mmCIF file of C-alpha atoms and ligand atoms in Angstrom:
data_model
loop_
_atom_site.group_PDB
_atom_site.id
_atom_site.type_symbol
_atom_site.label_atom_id
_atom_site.label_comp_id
_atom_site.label_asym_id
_atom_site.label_seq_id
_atom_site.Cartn_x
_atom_site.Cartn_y
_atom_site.Cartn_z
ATOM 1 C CA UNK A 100 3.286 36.304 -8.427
ATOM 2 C CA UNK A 101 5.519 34.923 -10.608
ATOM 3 C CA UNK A 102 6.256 30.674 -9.374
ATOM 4 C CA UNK A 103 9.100 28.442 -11.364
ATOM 5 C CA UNK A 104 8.282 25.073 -10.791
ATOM 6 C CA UNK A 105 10.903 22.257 -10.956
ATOM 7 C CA UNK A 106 9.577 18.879 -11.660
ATOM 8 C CA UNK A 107 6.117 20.359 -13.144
ATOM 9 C CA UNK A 108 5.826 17.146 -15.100
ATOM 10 C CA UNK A 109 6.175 15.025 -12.336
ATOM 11 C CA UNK A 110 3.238 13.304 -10.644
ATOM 12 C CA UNK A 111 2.888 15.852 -7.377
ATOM 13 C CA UNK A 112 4.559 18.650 -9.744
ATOM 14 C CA UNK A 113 1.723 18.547 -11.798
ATOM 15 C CA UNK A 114 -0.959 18.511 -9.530
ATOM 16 C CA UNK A 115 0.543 21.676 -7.574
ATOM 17 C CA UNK A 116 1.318 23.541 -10.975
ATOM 18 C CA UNK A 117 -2.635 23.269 -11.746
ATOM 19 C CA UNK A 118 -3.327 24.766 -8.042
ATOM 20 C CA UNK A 119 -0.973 27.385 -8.733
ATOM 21 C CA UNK A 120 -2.841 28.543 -12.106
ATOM 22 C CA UNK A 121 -6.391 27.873 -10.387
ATOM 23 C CA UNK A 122 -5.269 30.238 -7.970
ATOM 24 C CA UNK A 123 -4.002 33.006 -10.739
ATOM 25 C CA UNK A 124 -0.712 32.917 -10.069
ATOM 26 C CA UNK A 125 2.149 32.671 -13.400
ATOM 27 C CA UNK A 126 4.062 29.416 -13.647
ATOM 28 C CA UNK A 127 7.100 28.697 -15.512
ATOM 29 C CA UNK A 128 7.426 24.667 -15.229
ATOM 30 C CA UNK A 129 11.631 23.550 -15.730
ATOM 31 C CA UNK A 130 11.574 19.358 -16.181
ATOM 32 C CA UNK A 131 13.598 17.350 -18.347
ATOM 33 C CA UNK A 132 10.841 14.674 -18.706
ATOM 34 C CA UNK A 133 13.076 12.000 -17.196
ATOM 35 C CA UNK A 134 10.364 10.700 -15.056
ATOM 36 C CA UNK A 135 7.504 13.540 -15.945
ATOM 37 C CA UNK A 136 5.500 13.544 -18.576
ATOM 38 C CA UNK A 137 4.520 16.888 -21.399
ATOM 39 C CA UNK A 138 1.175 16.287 -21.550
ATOM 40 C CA UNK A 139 0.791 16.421 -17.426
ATOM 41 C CA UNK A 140 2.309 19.742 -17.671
ATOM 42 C CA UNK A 141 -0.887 22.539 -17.404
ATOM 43 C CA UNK A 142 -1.353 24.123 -21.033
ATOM 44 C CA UNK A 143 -1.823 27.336 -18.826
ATOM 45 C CA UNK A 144 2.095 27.244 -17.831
ATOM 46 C CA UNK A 145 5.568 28.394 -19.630
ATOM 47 C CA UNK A 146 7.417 24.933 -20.198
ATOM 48 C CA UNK A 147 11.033 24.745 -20.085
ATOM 49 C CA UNK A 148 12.681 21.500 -20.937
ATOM 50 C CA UNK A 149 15.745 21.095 -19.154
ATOM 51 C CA UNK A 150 18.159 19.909 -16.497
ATOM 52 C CA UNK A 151 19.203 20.868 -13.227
ATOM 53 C CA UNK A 152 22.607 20.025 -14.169
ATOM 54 C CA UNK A 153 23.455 23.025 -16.399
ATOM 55 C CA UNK A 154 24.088 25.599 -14.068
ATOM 56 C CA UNK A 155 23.962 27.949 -16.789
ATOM 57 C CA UNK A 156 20.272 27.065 -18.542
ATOM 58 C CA UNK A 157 18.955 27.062 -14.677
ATOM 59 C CA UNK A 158 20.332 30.550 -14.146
ATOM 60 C CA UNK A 159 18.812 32.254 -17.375
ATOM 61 C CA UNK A 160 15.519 30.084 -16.719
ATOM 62 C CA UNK A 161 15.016 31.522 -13.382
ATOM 63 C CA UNK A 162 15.869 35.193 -14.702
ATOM 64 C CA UNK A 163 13.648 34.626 -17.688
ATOM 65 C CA UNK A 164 10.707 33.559 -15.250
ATOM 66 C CA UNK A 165 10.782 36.919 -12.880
ATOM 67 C CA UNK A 166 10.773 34.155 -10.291
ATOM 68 C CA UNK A 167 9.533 35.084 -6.872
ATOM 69 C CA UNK A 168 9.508 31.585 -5.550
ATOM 70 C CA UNK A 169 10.393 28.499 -6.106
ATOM 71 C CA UNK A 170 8.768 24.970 -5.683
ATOM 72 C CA UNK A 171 11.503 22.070 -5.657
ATOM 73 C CA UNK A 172 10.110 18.836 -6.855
ATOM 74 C CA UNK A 173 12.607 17.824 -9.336
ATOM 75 C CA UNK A 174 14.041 14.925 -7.648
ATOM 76 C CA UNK A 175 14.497 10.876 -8.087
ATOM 77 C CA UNK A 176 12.084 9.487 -5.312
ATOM 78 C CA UNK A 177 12.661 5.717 -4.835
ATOM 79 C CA UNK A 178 14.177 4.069 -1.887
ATOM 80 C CA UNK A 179 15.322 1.004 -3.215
ATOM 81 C CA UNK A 180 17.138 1.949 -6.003
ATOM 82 C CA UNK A 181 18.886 4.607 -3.823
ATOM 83 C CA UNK A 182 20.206 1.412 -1.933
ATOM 84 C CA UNK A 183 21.622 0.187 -5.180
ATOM 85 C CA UNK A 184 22.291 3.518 -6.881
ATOM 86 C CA UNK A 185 23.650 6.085 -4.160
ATOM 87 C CA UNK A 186 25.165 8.032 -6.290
ATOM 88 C CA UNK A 187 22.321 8.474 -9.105
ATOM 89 C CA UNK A 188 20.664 10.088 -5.456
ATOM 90 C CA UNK A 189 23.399 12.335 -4.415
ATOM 91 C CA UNK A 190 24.138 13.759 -7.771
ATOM 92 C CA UNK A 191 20.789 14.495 -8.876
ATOM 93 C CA UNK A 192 18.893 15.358 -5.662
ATOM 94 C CA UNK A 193 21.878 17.529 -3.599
ATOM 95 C CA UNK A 194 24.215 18.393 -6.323
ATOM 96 C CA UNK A 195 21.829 19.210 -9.350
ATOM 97 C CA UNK A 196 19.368 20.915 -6.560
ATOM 98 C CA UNK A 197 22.559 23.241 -5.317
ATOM 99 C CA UNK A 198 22.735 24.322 -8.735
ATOM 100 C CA UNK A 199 18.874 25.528 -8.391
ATOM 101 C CA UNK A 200 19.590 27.213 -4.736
ATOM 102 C CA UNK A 201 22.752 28.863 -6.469
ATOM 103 C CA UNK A 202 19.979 30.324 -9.233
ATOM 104 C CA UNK A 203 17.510 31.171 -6.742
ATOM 105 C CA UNK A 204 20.150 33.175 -4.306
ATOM 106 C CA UNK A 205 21.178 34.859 -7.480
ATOM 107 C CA UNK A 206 17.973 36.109 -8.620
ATOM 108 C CA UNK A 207 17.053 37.137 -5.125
ATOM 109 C CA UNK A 208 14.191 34.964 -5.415
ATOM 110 C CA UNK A 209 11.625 35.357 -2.410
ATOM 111 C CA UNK A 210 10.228 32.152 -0.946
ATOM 112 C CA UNK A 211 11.678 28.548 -2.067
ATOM 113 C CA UNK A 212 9.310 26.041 -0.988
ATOM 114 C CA UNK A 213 11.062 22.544 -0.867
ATOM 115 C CA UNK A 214 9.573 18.930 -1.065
ATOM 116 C CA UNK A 215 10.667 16.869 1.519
ATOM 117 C CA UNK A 216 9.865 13.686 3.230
ATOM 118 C CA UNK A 217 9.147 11.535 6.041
ATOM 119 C CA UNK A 218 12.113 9.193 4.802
ATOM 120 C CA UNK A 219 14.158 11.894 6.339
ATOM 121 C CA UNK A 220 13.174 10.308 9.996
ATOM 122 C CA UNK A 221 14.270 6.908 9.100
ATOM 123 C CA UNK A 222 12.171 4.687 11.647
ATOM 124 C CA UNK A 223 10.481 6.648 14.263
ATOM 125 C CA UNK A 224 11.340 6.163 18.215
ATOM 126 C CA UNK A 225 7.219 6.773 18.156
ATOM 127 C CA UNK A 226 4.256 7.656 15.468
ATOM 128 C CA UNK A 227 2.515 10.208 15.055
ATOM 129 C CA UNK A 228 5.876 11.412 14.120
ATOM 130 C CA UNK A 229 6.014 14.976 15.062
ATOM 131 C CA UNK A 230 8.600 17.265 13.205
ATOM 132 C CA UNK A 231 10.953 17.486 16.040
ATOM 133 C CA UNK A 232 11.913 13.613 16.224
ATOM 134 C CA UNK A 233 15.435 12.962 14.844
ATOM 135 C CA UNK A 234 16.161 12.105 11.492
ATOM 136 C CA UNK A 235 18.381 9.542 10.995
ATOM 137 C CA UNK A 236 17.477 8.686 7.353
ATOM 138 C CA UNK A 237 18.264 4.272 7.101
ATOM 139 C CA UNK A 238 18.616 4.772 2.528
ATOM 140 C CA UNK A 239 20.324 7.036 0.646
ATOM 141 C CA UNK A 240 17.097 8.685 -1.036
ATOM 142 C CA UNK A 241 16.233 10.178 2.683
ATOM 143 C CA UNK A 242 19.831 10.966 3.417
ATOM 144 C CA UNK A 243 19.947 13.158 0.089
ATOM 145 C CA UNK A 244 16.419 15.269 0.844
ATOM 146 C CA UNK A 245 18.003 15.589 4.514
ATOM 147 C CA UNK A 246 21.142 17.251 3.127
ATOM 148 C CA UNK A 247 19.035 19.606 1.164
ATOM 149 C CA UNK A 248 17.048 20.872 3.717
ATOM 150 C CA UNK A 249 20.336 21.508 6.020
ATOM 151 C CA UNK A 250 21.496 23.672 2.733
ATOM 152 C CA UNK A 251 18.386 25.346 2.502
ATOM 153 C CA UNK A 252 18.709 26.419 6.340
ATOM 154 C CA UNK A 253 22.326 27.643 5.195
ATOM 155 C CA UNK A 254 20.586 29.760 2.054
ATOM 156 C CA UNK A 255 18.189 31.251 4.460
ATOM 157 C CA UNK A 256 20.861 32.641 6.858
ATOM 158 C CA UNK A 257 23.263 33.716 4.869
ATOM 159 C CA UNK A 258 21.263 34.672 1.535
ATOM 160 C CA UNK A 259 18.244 35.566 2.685
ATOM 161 C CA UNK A 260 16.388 33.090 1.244
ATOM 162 C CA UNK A 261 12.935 32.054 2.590
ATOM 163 C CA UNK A 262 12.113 28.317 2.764
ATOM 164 C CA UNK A 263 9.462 26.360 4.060
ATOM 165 C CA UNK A 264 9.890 22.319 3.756
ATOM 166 C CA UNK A 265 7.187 19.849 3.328
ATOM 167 C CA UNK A 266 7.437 16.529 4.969
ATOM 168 C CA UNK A 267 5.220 14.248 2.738
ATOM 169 C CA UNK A 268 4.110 10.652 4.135
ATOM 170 C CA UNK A 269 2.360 8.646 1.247
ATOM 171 C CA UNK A 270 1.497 11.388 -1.853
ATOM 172 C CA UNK A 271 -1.851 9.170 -3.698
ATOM 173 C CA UNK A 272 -5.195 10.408 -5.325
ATOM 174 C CA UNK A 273 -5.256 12.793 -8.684
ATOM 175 C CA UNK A 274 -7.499 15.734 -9.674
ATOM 176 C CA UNK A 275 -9.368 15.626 -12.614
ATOM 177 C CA UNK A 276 -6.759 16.389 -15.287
ATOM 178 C CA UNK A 277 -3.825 15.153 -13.228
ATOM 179 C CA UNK A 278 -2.985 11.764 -11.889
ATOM 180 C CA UNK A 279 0.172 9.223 -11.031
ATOM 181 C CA UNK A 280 1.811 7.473 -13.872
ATOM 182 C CA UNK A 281 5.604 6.644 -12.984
ATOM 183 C CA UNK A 282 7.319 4.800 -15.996
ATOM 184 C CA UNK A 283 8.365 2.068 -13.748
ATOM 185 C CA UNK A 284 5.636 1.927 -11.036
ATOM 186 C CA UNK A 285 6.633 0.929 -7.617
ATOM 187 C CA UNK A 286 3.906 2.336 -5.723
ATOM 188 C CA UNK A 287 0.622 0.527 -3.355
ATOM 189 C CA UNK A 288 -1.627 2.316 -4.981
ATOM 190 C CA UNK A 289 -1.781 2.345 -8.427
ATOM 191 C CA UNK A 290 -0.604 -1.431 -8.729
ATOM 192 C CA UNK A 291 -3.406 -2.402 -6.969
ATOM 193 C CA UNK A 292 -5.600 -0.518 -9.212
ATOM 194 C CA UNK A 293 -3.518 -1.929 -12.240
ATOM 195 C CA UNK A 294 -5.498 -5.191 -11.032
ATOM 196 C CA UNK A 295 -8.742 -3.744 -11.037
ATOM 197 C CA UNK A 296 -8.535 -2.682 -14.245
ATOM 198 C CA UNK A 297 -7.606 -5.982 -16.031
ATOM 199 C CA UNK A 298 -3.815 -5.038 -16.600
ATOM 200 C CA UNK A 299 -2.251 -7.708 -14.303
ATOM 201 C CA UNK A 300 -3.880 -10.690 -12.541
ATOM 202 C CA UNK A 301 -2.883 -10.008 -8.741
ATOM 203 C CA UNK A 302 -1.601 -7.347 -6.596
ATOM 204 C CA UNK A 303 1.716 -8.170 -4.153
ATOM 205 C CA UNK A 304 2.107 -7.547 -0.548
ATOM 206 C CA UNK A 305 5.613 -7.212 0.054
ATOM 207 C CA UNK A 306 6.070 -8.561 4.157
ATOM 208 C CA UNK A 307 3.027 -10.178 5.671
ATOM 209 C CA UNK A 308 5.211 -10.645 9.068
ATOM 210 C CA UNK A 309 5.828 -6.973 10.472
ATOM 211 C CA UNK A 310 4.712 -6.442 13.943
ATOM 212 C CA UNK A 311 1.118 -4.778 13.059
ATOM 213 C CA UNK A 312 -2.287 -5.966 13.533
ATOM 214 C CA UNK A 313 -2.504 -7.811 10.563
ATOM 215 C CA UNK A 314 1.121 -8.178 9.531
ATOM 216 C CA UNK A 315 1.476 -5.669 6.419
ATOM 217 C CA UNK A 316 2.791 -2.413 6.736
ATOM 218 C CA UNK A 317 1.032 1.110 7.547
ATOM 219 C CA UNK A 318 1.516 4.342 6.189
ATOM 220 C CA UNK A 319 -0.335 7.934 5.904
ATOM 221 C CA UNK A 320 -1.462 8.451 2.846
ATOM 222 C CA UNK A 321 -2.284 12.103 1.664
ATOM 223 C CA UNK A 322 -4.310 13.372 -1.433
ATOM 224 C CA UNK A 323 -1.827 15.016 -3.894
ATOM 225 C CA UNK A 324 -4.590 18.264 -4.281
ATOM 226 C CA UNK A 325 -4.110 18.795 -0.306
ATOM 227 C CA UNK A 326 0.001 18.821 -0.445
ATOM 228 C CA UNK A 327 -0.885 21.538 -3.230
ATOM 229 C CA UNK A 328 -2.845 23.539 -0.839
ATOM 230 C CA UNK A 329 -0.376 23.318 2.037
ATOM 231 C CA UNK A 330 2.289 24.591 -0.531
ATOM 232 C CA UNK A 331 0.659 27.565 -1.676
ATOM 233 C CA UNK A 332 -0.146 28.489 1.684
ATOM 234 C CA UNK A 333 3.061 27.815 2.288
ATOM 235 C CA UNK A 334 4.468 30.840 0.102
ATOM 236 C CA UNK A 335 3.344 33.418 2.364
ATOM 237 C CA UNK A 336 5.957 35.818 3.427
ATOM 238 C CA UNK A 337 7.390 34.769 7.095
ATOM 239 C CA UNK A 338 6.146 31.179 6.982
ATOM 240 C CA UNK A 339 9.251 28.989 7.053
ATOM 241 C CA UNK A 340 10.807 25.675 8.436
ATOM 242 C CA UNK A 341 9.484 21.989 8.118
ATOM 243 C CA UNK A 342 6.271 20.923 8.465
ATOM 244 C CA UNK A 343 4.646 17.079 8.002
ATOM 245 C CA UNK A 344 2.236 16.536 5.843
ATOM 246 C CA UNK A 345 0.358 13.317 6.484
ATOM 247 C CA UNK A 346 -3.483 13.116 7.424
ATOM 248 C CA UNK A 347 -2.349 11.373 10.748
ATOM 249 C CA UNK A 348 -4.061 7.989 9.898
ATOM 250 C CA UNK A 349 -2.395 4.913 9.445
ATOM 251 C CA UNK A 350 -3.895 2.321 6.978
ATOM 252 C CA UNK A 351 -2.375 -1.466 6.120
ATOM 253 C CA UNK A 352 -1.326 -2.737 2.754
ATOM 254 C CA UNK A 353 -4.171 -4.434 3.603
ATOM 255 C CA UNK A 354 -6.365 -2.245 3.934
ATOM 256 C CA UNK A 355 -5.820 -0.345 1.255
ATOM 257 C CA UNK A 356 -6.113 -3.244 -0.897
ATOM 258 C CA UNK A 357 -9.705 -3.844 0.795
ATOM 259 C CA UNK A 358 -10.522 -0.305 0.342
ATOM 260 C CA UNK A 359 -9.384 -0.649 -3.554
ATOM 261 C CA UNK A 360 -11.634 -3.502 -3.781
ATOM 262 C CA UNK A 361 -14.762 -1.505 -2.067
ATOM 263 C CA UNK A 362 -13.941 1.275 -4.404
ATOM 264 C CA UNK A 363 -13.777 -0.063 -7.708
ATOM 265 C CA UNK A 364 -16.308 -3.004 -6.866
ATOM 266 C CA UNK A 365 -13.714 -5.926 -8.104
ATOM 267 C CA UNK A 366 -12.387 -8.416 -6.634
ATOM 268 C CA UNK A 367 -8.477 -7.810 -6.391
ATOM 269 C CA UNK A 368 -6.434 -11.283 -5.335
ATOM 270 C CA UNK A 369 -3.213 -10.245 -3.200
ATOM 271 C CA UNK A 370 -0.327 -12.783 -2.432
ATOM 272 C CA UNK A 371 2.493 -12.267 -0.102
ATOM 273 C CA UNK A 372 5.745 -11.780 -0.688
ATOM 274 C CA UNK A 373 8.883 -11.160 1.202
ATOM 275 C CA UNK A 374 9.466 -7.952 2.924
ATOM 276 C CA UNK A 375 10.908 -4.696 0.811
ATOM 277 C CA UNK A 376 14.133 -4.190 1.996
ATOM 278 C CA UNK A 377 14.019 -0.409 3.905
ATOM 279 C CA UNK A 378 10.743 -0.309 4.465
ATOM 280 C CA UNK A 379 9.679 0.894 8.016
ATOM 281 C CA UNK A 380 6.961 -0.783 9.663
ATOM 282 C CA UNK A 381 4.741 2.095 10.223
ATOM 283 C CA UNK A 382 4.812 5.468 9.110
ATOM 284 C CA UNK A 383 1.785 8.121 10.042
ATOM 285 C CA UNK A 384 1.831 11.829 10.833
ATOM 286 C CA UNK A 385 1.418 13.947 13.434
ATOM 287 C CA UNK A 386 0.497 17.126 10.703
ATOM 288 C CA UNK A 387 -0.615 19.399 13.264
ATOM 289 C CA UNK A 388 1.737 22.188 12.889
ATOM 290 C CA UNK A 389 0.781 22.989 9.527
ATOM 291 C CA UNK A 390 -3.120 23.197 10.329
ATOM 292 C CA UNK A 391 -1.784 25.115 13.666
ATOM 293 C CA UNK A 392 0.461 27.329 11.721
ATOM 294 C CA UNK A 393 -0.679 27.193 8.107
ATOM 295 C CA UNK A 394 -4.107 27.251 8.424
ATOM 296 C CA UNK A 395 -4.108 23.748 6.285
ATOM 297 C CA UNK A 396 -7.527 21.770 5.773
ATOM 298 C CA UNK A 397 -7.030 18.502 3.429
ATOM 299 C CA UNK A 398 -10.141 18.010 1.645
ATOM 300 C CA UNK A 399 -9.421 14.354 1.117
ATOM 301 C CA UNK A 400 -8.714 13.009 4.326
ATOM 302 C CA UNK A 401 -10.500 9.963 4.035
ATOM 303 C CA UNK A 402 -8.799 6.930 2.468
ATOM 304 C CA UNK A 403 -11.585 6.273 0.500
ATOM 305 C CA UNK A 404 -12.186 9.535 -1.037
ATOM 306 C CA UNK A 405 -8.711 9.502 -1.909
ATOM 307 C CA UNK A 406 -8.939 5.710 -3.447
ATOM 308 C CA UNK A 407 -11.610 7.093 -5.420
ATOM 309 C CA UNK A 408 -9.713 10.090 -6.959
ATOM 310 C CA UNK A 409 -6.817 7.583 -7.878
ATOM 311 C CA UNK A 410 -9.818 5.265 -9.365
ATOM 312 C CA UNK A 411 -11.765 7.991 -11.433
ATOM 313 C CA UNK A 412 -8.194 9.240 -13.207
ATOM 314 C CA UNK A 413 -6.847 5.443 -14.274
ATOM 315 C CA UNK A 414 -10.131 4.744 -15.572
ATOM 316 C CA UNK A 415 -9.996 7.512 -18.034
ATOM 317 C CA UNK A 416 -6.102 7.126 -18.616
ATOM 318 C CA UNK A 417 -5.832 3.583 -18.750
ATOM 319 C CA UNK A 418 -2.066 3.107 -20.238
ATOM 320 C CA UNK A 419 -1.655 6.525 -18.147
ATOM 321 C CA UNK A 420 -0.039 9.274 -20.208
ATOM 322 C CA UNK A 421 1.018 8.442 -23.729
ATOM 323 C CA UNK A 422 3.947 10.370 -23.757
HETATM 324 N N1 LIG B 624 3.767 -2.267 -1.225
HETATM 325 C C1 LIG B 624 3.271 -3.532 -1.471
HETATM 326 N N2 LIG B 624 3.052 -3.907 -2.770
HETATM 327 C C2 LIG B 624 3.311 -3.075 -3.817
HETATM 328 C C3 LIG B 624 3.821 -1.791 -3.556
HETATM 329 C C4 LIG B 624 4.034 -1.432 -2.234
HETATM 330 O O1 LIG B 624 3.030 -4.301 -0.549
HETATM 331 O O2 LIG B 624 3.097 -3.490 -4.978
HETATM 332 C C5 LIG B 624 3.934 -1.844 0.171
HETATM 333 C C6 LIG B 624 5.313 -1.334 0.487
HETATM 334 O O3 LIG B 624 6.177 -2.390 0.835
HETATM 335 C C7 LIG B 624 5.004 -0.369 1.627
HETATM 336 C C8 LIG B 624 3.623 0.184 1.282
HETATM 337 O O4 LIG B 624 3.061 -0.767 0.379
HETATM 338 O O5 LIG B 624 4.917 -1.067 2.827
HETATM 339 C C9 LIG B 624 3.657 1.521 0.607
HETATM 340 O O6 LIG B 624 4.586 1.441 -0.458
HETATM 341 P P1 LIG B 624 4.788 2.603 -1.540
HETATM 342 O O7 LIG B 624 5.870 2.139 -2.467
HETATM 343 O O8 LIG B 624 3.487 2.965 -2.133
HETATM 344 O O9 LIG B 624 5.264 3.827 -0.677
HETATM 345 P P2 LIG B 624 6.497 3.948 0.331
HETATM 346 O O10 LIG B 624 5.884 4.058 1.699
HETATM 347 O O11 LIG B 624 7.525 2.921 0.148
HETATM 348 O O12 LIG B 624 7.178 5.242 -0.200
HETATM 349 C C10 LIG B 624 6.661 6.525 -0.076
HETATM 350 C C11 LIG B 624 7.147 7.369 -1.239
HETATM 351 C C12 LIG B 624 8.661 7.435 -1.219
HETATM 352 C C13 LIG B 624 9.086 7.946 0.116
HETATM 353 C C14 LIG B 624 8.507 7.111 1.227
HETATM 354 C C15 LIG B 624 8.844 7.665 2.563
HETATM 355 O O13 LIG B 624 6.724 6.788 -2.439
HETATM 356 O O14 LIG B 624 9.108 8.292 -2.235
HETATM 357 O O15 LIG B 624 7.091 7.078 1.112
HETATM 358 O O16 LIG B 624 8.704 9.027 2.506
HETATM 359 F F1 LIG B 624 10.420 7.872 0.249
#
């Protein structure tokens, strides 16, 4: 089976495009390197470099791939700078991505499997969220993946086009070959690791004042090799609709800076700071639909065990990837 992967440079792109070639399928990766990087992108694959925005080059890609599906990742992921840059959000998540749904209709592509997230809900009435609560996204970075997956329902109906939508809660960990390196890095994780490994002298903690047990806030986080399994099960035929994907444990900044330190063996000093404007107290997964339904079985469920992945991969790519 032939898969075209948007965003196969990307930090979750890359990590699915190696499960897709593990698993002998043929992968044509599309990126424009914006955020990815070349050198995450699998030898194995075709590589395309381009941009969503040329409804043209997207067309003739996904011809030239024989694509039978599709997995979305292409897409600008952070929350705050959605609150200061709505439109950067709009344009390149909905607009660009229409361009790709336009491509995929054309080509009578098969299965489009779409990654979503839990910044769709916006804060939960109650956690575990379950897919059914509302979604009433609170920054424009939810609002745009929430407008894609009402088009994709449209593209289903009246194209024919099969989608199933993943959910994520916190994406962390790496494989091997494949780990997180964001060009401006935002994220718990890896800046808390950037302290174990000598590259800055503390770690933040942004709200020490949010009403959980010890102040910071929780979220689900979920190793980046199990989102790849749930989306390759996710391609086949008749499985469609939305579907969390969270491990259904909620951790504290805290914690996970604890666990970082237990990990790596290093002491890692952590000062407060003010709170992160849009950030939800506590976010954490009720997943069980796609175990129920997709026969999913994360591998990494554990926080540590996921820690660990992260760990291993910085401390062989240090400044990350070079490119
Ligand atoms: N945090 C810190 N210090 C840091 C970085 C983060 O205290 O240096 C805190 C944040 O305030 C938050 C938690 O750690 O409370 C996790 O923050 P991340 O930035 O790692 O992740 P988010 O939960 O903000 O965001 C993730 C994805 C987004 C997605 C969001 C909801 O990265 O793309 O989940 O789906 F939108």
């Amino acid at each position: 089976m032939n898969v075209f992967v948007t965003g196969g440079a990307g930090y979750i792109g890359s990590v699915c495009v190696e499960s897709l070639l593990d698993a002998g399928y043929t992968v044509t990766v599309f990126d424009n390197l914006s955020e990815g990087h070349r050198a995450a992108v699998d030898p194995r694959a075709t590589f395309v470099q381009g941009c969503l925005s040329d409804p043209a080059l997207i067309t003739r890609a996904v011809a030239a791939a024989r694509a039978e599906a599709i997995f979305h990742f292409a897409a600008h992921a952070l929350v705050g700078e959605s609150m200061k840059n709505p439109a950067k959000y709009f344009r390149n998540n909905v607009a660009y991505g229409l361009n790709l749904l336009e491509a995929a209709a054309a080509a009578r592509v098969r299965k489009f499997v779409f990654s979503s997230t839990c910044a769709t809900y916006g804060p939960p009435e109650r956690v575990p969220m379950t897919e059914d609560l509302p979604q009433r996204p609170i920054n424009p970075y939810g609002e745009s993946k929430l407008m894609f997956e009402k088009m994709l329902q449209w593209y289903q109906q009246l194209h024919g086009l099969e989608f199933i939508a993943f959910r994520y809660f916190n994406a962390a960990g790496a494989t091997e070959k494949y780990g997180e390196h964001h060009r401006v890095e935002t994220h718990l994780i890896p800046n808390v690791l950037k302290v174990a490994l000598g590259q800055a002298a503390q770690c933040e903690i942004f709200g020490t004042d949010y009403p959980t047990p010890d102040g910071t806030c929780i979220r689900d986080y979920i190793h980046i090799a199990d989102l790849a399994q749930a989306h390759i099960l996710g391609l086949a035929p008749g499985k469609t609709g939305f579907y969390n994907l969270g491990n259904g444990d909620g951790y504290s900044v805290r914690e996970v800076v604890q666990m970082c330190e237990k990990v790596t063996g290093k002491k890692i000093p952590a000062v407060a700071k003010p709170r992160r404007p849009g950030d939800p107290p506590r976010l954490v997964a009720a997943a069980n639909k796609a175990v129920v339904e997709l026969g999913w079985q994360p591998r990494y469920p554990t926080l540590e065990a996921i820690v660990s992945t992260a760990w291993a991969w910085h401390q062989r790519h240090p400044a990350g990837y070079t490119d």
